[in-house]
PDB file of C-alpha atoms in Angstrom:
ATOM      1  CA  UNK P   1      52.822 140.761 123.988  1.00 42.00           C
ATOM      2  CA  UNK P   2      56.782 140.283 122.689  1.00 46.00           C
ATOM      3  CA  UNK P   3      58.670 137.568 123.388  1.00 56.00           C
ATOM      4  CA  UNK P   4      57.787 135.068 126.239  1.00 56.00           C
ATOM      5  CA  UNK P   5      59.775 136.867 129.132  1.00 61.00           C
ATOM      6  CA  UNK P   6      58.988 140.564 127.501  1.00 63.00           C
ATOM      7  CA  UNK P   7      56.657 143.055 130.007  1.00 67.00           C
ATOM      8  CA  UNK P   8      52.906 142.600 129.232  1.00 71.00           C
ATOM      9  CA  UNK P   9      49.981 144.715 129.080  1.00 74.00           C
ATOM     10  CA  UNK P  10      46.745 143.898 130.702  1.00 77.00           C
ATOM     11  CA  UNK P  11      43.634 145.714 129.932  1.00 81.00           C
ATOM     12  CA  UNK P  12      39.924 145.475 130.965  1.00 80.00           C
ATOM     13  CA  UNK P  13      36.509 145.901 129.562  1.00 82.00           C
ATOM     14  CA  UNK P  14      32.953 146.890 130.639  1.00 81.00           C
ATOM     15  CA  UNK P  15      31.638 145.829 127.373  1.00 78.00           C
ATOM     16  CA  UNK P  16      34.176 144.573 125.044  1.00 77.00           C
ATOM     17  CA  UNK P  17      34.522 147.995 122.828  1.00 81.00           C
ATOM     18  CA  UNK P  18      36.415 150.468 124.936  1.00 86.00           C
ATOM     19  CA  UNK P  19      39.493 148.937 127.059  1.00 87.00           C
ATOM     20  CA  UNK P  20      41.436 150.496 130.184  1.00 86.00           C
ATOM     21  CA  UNK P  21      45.446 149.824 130.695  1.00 82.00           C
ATOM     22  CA  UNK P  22      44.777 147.321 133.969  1.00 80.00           C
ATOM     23  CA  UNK P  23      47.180 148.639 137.425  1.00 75.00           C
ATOM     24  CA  UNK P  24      49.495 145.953 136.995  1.00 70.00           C
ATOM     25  CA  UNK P  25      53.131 145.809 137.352  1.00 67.00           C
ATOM     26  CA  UNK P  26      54.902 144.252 134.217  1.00 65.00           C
ATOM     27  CA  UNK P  27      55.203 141.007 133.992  1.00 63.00           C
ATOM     28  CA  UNK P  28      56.099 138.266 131.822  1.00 61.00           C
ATOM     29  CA  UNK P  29      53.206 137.651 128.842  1.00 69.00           C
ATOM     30  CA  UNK P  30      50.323 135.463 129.347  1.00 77.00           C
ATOM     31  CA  UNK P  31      49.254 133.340 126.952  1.00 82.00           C
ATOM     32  CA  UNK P  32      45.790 132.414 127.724  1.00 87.00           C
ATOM     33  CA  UNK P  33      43.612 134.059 130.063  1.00 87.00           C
ATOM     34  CA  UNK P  34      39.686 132.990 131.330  1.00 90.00           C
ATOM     35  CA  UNK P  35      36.406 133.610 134.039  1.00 89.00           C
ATOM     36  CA  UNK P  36      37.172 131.322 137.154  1.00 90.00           C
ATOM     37  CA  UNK P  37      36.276 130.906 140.405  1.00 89.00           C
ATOM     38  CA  UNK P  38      34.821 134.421 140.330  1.00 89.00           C
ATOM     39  CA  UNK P  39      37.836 136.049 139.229  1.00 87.00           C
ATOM     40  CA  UNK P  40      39.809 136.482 136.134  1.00 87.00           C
ATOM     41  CA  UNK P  41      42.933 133.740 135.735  1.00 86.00           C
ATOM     42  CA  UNK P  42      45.796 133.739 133.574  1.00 84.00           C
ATOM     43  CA  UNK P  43      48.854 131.118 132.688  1.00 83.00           C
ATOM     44  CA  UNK P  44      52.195 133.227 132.378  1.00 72.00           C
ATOM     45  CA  UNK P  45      54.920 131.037 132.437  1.00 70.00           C
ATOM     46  CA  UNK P  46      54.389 128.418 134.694  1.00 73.00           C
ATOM     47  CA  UNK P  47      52.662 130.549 137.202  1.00 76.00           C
ATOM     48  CA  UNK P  48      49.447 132.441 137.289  1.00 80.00           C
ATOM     49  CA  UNK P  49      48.126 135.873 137.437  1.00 81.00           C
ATOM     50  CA  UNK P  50      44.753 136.672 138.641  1.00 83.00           C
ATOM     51  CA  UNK P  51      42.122 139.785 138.942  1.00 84.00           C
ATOM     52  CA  UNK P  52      39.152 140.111 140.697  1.00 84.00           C
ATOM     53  CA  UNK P  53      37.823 142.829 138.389  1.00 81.00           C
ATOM     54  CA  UNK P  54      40.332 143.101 135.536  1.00 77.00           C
ATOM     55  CA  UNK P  55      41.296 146.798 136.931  1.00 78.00           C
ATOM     56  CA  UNK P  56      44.387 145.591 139.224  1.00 79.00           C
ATOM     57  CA  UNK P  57      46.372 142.069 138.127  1.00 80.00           C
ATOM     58  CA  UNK P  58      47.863 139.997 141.129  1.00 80.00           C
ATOM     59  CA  UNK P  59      50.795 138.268 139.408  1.00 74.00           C
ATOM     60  CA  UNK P  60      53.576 135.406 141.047  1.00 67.00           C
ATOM     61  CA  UNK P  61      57.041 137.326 140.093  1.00 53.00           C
ATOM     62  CA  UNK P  62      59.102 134.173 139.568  1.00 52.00           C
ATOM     63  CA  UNK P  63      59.958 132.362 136.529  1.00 51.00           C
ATOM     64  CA  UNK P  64      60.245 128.393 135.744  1.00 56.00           C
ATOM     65  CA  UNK P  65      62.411 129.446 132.359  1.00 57.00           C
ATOM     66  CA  UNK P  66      61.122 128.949 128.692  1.00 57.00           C
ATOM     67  CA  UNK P  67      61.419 124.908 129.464  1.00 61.00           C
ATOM     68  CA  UNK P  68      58.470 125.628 131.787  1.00 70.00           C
ATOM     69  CA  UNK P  69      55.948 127.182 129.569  1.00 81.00           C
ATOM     70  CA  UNK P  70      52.125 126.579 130.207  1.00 86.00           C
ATOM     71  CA  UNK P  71      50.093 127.751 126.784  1.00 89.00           C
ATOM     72  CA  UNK P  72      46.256 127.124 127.054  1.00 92.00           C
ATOM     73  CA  UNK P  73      43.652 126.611 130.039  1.00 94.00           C
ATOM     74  CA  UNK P  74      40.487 124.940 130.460  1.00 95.00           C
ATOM     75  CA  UNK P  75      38.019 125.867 132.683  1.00 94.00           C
ATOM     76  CA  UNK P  76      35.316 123.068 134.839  1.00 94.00           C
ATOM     77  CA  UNK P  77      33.078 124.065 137.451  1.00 92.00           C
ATOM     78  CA  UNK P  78      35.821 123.254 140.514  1.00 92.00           C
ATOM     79  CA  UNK P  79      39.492 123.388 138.616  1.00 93.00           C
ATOM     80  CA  UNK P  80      40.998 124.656 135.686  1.00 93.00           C
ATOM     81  CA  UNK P  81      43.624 122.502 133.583  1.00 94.00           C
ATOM     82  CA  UNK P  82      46.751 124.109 131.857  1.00 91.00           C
ATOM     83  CA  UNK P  83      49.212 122.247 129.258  1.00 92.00           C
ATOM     84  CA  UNK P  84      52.424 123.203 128.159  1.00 89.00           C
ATOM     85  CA  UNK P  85      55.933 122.293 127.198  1.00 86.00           C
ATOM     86  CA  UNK P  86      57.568 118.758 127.805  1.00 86.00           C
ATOM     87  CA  UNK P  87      53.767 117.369 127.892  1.00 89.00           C
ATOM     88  CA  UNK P  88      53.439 118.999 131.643  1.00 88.00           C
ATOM     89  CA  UNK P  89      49.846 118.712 132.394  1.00 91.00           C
ATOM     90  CA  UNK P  90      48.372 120.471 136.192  1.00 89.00           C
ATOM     91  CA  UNK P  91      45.466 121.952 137.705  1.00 91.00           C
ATOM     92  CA  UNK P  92      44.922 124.550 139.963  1.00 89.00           C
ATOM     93  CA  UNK P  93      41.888 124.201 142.362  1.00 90.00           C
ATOM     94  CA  UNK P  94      41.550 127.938 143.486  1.00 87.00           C
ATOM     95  CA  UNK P  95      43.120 129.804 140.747  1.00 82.00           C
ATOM     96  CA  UNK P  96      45.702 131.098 142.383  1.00 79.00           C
ATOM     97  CA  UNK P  97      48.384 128.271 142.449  1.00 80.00           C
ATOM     98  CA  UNK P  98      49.030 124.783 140.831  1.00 83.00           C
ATOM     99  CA  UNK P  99      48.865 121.498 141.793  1.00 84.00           C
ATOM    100  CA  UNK P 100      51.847 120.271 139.597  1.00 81.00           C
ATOM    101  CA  UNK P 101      50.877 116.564 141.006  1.00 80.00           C
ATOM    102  CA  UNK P 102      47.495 116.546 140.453  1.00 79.00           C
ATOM    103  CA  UNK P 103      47.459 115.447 136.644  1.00 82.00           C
ATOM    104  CA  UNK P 104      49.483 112.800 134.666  1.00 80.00           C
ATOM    105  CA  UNK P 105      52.217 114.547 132.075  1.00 82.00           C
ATOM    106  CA  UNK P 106      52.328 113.298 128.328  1.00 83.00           C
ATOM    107  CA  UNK P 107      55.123 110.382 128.942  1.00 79.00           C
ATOM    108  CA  UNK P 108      56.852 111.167 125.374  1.00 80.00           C
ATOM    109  CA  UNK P 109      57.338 114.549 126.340  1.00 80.00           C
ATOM    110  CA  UNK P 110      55.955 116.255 123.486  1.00 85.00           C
ATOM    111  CA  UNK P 111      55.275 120.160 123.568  1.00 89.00           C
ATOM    112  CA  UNK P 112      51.306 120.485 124.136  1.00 93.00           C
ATOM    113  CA  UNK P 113      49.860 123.641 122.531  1.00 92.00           C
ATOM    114  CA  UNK P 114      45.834 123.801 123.833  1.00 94.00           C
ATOM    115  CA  UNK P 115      43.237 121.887 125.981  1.00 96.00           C
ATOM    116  CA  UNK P 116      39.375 121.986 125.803  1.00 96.00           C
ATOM    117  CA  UNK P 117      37.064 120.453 128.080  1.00 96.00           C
ATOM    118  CA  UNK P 118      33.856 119.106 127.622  1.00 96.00           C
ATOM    119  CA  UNK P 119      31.602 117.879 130.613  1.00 95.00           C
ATOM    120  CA  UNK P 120      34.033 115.296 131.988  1.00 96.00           C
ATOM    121  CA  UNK P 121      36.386 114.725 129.435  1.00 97.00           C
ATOM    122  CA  UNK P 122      39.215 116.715 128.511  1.00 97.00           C
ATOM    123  CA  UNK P 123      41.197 116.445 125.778  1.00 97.00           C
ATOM    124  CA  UNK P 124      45.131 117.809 124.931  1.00 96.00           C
ATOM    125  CA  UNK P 125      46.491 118.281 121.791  1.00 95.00           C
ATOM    126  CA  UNK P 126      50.239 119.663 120.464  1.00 93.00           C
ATOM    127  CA  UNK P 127      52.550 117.696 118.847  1.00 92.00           C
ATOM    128  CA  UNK P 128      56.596 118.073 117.604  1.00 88.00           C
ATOM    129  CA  UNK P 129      56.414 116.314 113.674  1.00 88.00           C
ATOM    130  CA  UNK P 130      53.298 114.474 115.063  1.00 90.00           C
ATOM    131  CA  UNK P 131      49.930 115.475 115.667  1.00 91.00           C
ATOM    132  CA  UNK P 132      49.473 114.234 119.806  1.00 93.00           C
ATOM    133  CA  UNK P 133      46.236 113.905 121.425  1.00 96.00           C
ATOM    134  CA  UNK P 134      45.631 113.456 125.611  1.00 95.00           C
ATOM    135  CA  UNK P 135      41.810 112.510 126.469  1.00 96.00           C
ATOM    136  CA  UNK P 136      41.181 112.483 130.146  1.00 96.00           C
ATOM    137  CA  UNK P 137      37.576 110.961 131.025  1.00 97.00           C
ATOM    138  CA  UNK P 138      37.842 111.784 135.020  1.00 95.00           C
ATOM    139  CA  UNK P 139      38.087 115.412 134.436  1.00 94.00           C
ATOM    140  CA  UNK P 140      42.054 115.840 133.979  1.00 94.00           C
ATOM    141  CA  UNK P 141      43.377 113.278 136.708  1.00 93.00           C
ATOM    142  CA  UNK P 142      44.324 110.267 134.441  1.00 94.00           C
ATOM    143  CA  UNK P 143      45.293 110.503 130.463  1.00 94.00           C
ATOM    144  CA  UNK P 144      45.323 108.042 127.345  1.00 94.00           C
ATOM    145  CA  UNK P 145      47.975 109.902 124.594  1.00 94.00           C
ATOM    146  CA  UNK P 146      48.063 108.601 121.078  1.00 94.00           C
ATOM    147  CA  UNK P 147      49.555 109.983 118.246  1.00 93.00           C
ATOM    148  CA  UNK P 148      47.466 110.694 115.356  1.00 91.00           C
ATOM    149  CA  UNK P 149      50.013 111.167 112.515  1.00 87.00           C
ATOM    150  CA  UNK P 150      54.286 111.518 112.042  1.00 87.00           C
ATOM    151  CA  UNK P 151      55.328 113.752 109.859  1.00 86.00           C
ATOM    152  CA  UNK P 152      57.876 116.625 109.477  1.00 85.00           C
ATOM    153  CA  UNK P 153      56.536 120.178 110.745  1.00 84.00           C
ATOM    154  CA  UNK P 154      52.896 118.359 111.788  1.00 87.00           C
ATOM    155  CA  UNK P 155      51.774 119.594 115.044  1.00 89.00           C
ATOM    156  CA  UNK P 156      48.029 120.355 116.897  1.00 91.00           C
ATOM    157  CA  UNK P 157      47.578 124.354 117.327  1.00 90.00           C
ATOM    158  CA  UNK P 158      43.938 124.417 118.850  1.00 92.00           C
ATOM    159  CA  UNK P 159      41.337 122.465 119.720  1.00 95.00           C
ATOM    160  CA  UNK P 160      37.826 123.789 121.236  1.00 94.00           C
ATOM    161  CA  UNK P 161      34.558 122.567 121.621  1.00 95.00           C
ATOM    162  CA  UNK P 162      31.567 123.320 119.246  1.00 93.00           C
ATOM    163  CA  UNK P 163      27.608 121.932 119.870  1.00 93.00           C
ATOM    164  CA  UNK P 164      29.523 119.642 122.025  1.00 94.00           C
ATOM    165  CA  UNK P 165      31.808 118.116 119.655  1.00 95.00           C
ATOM    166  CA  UNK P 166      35.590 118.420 119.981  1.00 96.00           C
ATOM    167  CA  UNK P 167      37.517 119.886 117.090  1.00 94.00           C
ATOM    168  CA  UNK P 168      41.318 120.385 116.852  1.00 93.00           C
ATOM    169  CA  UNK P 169      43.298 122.378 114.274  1.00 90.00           C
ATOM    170  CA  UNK P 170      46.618 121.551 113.098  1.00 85.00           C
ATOM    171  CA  UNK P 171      49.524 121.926 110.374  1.00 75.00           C
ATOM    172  CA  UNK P 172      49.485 118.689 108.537  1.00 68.00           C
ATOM    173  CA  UNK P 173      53.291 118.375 107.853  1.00 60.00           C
ATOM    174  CA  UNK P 174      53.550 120.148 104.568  1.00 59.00           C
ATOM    175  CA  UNK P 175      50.410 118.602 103.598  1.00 58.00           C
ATOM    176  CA  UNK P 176      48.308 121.601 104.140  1.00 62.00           C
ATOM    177  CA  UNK P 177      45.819 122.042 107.066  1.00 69.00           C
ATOM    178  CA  UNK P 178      43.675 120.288 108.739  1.00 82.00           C
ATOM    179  CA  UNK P 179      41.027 120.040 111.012  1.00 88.00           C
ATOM    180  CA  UNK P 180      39.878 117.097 112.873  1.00 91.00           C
ATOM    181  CA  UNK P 181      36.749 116.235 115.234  1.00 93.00           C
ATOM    182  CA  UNK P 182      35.497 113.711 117.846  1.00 96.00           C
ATOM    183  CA  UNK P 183      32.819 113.242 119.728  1.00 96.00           C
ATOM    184  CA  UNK P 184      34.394 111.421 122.878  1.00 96.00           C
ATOM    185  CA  UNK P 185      38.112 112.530 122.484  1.00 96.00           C
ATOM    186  CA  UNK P 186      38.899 109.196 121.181  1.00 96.00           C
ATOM    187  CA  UNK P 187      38.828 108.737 117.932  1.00 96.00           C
ATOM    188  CA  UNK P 188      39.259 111.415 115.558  1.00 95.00           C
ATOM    189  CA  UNK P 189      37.960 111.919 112.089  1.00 92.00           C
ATOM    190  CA  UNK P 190      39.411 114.374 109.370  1.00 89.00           C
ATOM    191  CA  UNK P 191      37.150 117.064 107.940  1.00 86.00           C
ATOM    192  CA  UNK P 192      37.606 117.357 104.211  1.00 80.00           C
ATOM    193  CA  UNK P 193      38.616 120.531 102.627  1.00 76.00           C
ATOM    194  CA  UNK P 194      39.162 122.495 105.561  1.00 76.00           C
ATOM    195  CA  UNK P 195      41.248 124.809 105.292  1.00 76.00           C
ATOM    196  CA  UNK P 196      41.673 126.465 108.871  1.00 78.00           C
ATOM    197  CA  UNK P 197      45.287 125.746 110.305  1.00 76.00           C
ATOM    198  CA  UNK P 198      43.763 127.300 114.402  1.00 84.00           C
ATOM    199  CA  UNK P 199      40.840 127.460 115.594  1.00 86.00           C
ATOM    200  CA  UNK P 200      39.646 130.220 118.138  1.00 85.00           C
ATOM    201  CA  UNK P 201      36.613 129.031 119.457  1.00 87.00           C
ATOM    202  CA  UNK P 202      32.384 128.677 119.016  1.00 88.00           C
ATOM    203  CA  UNK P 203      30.254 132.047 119.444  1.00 86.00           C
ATOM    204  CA  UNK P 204      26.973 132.133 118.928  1.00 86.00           C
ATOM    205  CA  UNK P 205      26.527 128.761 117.512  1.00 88.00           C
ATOM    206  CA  UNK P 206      29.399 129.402 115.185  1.00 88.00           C
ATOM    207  CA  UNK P 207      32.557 127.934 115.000  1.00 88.00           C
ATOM    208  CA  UNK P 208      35.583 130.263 114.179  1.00 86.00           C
ATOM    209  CA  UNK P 209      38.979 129.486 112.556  1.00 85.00           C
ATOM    210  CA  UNK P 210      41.718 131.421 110.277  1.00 83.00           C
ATOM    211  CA  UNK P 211      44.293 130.436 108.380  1.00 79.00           C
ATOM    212  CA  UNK P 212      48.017 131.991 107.591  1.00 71.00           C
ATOM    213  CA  UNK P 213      48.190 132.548 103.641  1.00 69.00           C
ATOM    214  CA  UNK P 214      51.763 133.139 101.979  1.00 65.00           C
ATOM    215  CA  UNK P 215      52.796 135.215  98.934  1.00 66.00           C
ATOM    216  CA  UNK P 216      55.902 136.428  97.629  1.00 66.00           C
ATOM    217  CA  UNK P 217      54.884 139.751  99.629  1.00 70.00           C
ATOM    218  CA  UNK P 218      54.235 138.385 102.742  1.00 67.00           C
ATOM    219  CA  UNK P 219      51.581 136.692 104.666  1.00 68.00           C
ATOM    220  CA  UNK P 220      47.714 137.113 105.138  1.00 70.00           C
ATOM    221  CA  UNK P 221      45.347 135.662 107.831  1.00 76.00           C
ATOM    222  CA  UNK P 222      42.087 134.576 106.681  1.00 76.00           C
ATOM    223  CA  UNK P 223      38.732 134.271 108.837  1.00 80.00           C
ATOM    224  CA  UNK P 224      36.431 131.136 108.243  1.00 79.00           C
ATOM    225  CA  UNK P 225      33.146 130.349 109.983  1.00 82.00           C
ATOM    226  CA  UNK P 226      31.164 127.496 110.044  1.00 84.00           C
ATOM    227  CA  UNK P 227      27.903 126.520 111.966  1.00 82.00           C
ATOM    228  CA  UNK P 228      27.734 123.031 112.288  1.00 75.00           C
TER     229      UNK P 228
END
């Protein structure tokens, strides 16, 4: 919670209704957390924190600096993959450290804001007035980047995987939002009319996505679902 280097609270759950403050000293916020290796794994900074149980939180004390930022993880059966700022791309074999080496960074440099994977393929998206896609066939070793669109403000927020289709939210540059799929990471197709600006993930067969609303008064967040 707060800004990047701000203390953050970690809590667990038994069953996702009550929570318990996890024993964990403060550290700086992490901004995406998932079920690895057998343990709990999270990206906070450039570094991770881990729990076995979610009751105690093992964290690495130092920081790379806002320049270092990871955002977003992605889970396969024998690494995870995190993306960040600068295009920095890495994976982490035991959850516990990175292998800064191990994957190719975006060679423009642009700031990369989520990854998804999807059997074998993996695909990055952020963006800086562009919307930037990374597809990695061989798991997150070797990348193809393309830029989908220039335009002032445009940028990739999100991108998941739903009935085994990729699908990436992003703000089209003033031109509303926009959401656009693939099935191999490749090629990308816009969805018309939708209006979801992130989306947070597919439960239950459904995908999930909101979108920030603005009146004179202030701004709303809307939920949208869609099954197919």
């Amino acid at each position: 919670s707060g800004d990047w280097s701000a203390d953050n609270v970690y809590s667990w759950s038994t069953d996702g209704l009550a929570w318990t403050t996890s024993n964990a000293a403060p550290a700086f916020r992490a901004d995406d957390c998932v079920a690895a290796f057998g343990r709990f794994t999270c990206v906070r900074d450039r570094h991770l924190s881990w729990s076995d149980d979610g009751s105690s939180v093992v964290h690495e004390l130092d920081s790379g600096g806002a320049g270092s930022l990871y955002w977003s993880l992605a889970v396969l059966d024998d690494r995870v993959i995190t993306v960040g700022r600068t295009g920095r791309r890495s994976i982490s074999w035991d959850g516990l450290q990175w292998d800064e080496d191990a994957a190719g960074d975006m060679a423009s440099g642009e700031e990369l804001f989520a990854v998804a994977a999807h059997g074998d393929t993996v695909v990055s998206v952020g963006g800086s007035n562009n919307l930037v896609v990374g597809t990695s066939h061989d798991r997150g070793v070797t990348w193809t980047d393309q830029v989908l669109l220039d335009a002032q403000y445009a940028r990739f927020g999100s991108v998941v995987v739903h009935q085994g289709v990729f699908y990436a939210g992003a703000n089209n540059g003033g031109l509303g939002s926009t959401v656009l799929s693939s099935i191999d990471g490749d090629t990308w197709t816009p969805i018309p009319g939708a209006p979801v600006s992130s989306l947070l993930g597919s439960v239950n067969g459904v995908l999930l996505g909101v979108s920030n609303n603005w009146t004179a008064n202030g701004s709303y967040a809307v939920l949208y679902t869609s099954p197919d």
